[in-house]
mmCIF file of C-alpha atoms and ligand atoms in Angstrom:
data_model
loop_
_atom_site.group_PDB
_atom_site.id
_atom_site.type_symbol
_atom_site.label_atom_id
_atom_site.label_comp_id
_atom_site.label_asym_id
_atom_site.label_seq_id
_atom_site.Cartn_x
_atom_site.Cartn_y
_atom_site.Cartn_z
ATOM 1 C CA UNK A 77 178.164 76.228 97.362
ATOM 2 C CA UNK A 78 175.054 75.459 95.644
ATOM 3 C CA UNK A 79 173.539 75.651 92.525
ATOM 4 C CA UNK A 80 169.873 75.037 91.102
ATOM 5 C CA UNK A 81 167.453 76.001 88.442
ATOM 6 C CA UNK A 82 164.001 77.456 88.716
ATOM 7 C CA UNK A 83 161.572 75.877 86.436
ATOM 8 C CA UNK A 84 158.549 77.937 85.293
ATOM 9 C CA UNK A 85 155.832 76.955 83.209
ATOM 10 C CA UNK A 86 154.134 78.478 80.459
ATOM 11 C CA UNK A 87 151.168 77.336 77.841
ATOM 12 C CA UNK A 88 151.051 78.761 74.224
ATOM 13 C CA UNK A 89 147.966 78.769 72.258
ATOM 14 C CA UNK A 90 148.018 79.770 68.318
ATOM 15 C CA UNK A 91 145.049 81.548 68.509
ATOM 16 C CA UNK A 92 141.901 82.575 70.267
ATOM 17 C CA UNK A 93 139.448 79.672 69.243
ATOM 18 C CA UNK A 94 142.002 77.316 70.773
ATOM 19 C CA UNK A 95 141.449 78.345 74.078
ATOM 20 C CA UNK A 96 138.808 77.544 76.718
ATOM 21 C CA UNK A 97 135.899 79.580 76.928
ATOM 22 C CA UNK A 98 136.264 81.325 80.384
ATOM 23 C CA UNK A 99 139.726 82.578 79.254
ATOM 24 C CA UNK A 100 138.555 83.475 75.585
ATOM 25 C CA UNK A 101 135.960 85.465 76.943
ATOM 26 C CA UNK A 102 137.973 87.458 79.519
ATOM 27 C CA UNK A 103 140.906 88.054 77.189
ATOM 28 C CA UNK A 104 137.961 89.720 74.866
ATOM 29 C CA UNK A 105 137.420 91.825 77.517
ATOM 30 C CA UNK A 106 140.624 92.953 78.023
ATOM 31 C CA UNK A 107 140.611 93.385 74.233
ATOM 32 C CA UNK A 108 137.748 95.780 74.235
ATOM 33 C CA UNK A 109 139.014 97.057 77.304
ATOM 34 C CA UNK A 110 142.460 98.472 75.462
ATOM 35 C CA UNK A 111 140.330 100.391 73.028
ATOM 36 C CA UNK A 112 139.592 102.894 75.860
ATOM 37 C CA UNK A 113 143.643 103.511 77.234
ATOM 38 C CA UNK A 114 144.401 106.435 77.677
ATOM 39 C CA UNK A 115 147.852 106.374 76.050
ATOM 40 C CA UNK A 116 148.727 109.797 74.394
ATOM 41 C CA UNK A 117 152.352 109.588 75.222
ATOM 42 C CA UNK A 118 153.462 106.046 74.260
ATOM 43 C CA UNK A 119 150.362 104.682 71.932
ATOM 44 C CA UNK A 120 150.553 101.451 73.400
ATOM 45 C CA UNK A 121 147.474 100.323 74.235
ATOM 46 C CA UNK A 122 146.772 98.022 76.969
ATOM 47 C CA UNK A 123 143.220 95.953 78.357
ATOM 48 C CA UNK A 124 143.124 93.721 81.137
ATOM 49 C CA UNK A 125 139.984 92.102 82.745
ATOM 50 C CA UNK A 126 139.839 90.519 85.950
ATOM 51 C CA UNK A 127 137.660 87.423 86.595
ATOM 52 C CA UNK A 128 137.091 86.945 90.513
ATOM 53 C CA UNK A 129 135.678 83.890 92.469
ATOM 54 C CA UNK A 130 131.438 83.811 91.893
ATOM 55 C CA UNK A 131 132.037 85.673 88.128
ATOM 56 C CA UNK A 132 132.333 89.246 88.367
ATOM 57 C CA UNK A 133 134.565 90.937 86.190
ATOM 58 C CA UNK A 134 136.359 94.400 86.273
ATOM 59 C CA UNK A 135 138.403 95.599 83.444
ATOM 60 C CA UNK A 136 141.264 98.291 83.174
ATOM 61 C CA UNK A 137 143.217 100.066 80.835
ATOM 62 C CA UNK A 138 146.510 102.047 81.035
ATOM 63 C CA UNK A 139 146.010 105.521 81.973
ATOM 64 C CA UNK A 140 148.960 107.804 81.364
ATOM 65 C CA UNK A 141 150.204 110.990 82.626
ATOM 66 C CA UNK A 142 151.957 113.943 81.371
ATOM 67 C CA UNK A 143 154.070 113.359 84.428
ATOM 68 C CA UNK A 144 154.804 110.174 82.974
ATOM 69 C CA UNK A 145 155.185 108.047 86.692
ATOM 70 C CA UNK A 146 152.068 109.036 87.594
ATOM 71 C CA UNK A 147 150.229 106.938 84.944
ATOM 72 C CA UNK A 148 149.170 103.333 85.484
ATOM 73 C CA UNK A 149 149.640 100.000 83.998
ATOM 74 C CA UNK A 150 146.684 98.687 82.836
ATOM 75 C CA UNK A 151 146.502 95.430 84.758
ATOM 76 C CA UNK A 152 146.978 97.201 88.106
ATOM 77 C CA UNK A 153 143.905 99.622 87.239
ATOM 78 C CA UNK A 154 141.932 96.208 86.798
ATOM 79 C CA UNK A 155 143.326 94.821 90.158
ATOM 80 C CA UNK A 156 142.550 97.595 92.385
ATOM 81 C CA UNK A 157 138.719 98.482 90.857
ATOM 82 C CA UNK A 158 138.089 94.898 91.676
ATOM 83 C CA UNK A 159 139.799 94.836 95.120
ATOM 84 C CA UNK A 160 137.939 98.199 95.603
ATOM 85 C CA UNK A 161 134.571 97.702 94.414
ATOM 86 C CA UNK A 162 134.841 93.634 95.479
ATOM 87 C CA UNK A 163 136.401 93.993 98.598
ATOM 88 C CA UNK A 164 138.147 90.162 100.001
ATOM 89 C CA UNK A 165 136.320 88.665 96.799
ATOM 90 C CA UNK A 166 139.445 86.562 95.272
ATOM 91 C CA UNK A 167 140.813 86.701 91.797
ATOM 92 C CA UNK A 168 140.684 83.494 89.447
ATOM 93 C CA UNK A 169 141.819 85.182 86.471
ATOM 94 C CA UNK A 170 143.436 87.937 84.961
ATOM 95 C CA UNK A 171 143.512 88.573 80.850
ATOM 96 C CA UNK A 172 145.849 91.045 79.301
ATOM 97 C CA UNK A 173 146.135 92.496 75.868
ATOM 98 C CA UNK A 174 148.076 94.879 73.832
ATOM 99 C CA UNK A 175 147.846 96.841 70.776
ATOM 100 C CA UNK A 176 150.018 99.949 69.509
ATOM 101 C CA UNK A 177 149.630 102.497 66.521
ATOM 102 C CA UNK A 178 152.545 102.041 64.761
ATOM 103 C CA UNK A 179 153.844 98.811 65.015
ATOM 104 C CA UNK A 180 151.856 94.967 65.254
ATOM 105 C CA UNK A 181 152.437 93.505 69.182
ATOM 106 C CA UNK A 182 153.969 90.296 67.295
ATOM 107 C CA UNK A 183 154.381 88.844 71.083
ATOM 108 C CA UNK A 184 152.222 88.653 74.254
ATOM 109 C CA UNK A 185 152.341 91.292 76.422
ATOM 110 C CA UNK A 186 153.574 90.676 79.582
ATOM 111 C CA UNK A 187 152.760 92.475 82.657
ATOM 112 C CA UNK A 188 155.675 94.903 84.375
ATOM 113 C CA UNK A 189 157.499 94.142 87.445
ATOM 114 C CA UNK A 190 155.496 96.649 89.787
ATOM 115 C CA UNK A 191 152.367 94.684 87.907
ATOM 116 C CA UNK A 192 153.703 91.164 89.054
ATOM 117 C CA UNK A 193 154.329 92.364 92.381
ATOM 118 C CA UNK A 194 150.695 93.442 92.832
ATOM 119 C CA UNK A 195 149.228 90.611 91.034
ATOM 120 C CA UNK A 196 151.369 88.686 94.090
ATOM 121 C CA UNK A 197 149.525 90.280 96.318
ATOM 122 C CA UNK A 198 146.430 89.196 95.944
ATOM 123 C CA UNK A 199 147.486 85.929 95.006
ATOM 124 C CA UNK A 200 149.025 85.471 98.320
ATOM 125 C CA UNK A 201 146.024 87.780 99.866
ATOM 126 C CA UNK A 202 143.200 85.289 99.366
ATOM 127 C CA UNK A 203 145.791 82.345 99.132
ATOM 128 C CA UNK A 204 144.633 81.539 95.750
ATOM 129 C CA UNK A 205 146.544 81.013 92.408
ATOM 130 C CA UNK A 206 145.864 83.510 89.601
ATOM 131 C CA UNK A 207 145.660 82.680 86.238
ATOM 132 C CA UNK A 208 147.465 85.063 83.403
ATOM 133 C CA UNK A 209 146.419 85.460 80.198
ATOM 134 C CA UNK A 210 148.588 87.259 77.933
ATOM 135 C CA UNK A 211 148.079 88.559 74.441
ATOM 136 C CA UNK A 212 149.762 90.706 72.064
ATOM 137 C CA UNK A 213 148.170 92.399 68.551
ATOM 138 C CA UNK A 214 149.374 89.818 65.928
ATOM 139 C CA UNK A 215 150.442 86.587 68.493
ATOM 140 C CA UNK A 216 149.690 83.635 70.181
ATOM 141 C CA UNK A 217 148.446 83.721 73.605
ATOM 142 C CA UNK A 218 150.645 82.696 77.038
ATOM 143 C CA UNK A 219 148.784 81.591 80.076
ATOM 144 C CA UNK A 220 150.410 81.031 83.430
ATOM 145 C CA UNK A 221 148.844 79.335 86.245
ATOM 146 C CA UNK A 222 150.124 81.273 88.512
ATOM 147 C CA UNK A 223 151.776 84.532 88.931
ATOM 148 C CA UNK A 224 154.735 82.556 90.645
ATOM 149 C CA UNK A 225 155.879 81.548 87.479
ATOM 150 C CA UNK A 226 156.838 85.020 86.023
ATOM 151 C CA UNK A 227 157.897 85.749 89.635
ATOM 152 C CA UNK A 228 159.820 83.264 91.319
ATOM 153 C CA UNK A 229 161.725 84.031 94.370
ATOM 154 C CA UNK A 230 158.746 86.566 94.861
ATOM 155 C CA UNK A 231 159.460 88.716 98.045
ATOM 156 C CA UNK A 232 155.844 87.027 100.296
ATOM 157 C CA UNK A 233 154.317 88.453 103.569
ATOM 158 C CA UNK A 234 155.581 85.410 105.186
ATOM 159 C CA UNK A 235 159.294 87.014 105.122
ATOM 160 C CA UNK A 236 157.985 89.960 107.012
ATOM 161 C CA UNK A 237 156.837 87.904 110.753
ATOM 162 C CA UNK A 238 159.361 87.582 113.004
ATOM 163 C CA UNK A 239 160.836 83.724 113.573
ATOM 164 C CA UNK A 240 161.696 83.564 116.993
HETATM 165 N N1 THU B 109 151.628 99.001 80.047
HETATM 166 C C1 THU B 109 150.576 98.370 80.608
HETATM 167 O O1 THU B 109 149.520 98.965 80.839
HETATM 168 N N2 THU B 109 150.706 97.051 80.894
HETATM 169 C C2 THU B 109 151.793 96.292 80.570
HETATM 170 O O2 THU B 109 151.810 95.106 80.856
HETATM 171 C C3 THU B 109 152.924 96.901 79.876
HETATM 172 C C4 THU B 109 152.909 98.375 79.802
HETATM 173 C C5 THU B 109 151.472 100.420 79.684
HETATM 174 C C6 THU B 109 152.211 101.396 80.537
HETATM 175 C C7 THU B 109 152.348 102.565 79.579
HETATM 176 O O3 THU B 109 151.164 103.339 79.617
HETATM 177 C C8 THU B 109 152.459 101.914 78.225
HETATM 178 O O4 THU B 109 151.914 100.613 78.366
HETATM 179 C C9 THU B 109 153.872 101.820 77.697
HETATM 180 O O5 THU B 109 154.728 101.247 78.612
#
């Protein structure tokens, strides 16, 4: 037997101004972006902007349901109203940020399991990394450079061909 350690890697920043511009400007966006949720049921609001190749950006909020799986994370509506409206265009960057009524997001928000998976996708879809941005209320700011590195030993398309 065998045993190893996956090594992921993650970059803090204290505070908005210390970032670069392209990612203070999308993670903004997401900001503004989480003002419009649509979160009756948990009041935990969440923005996310998408930044794809050539500068277009889409942003997304949650969107909940009183059938409570039939809601959406916030970074997936991003995803798919870029994928939809900017059809094989590929995604540099996606920003993320959180806010909730009755309590201060003291750490970043991090994007769900279903959300990684998708993020993945188009990651692996236009063979580009994509950059995370993550952001909380009241917190410094993670970025990852790629979504491998809240997903490692990701399940890729490359596992689904045959090897004869
Ligand atoms: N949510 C997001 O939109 N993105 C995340 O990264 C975490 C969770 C939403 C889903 C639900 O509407 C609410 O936040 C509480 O889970």
């Amino acid at each position: 037997m065998r045993q190893f350690d996956i090594i992921t890697h993650c970059v803090e920043y204290n505070n908005l101004e210390e970032l670069e511009e392209a990612d203070r400007l999308l993670l903004e966006q997401a900001i503004r972006a989480g003002m419009d949720a649509y979160a009756p049921y948990s009041q935990y609001y969440v923005g996310a902007a998408v930044r794809l190749s050539g500068g277009s950006v889409c942003t997304g909020n949650n969107q909940e349901n009183v059938a409570y799986p039939s809601g959406l994370c916030a970074e997936r509506v991003a995803l798919f109203a870029a994928s939809a409206l900017y059809p094989g265009v590929p995604v540099e960057s996606l920003a993320i940020a959180g806010r909730a009524l009755h309590f201060a997001i003291t750490e970043p928000v991090t994007p769900c399991g279903a959300c990684r998976q998708v993020i993945a996708e188009y990651e692996q879809l236009h063979a580009r990394p994509v950059r995370l941005i993550m952001m909380g209320e009241k917190s410094r700011i993670w970025t990852v450079d790629s979504i491998r590195h809240l997903l490692p030993l990701m399940f890729a398309a490359d596992q689904l061909r045959k090897h004869l």
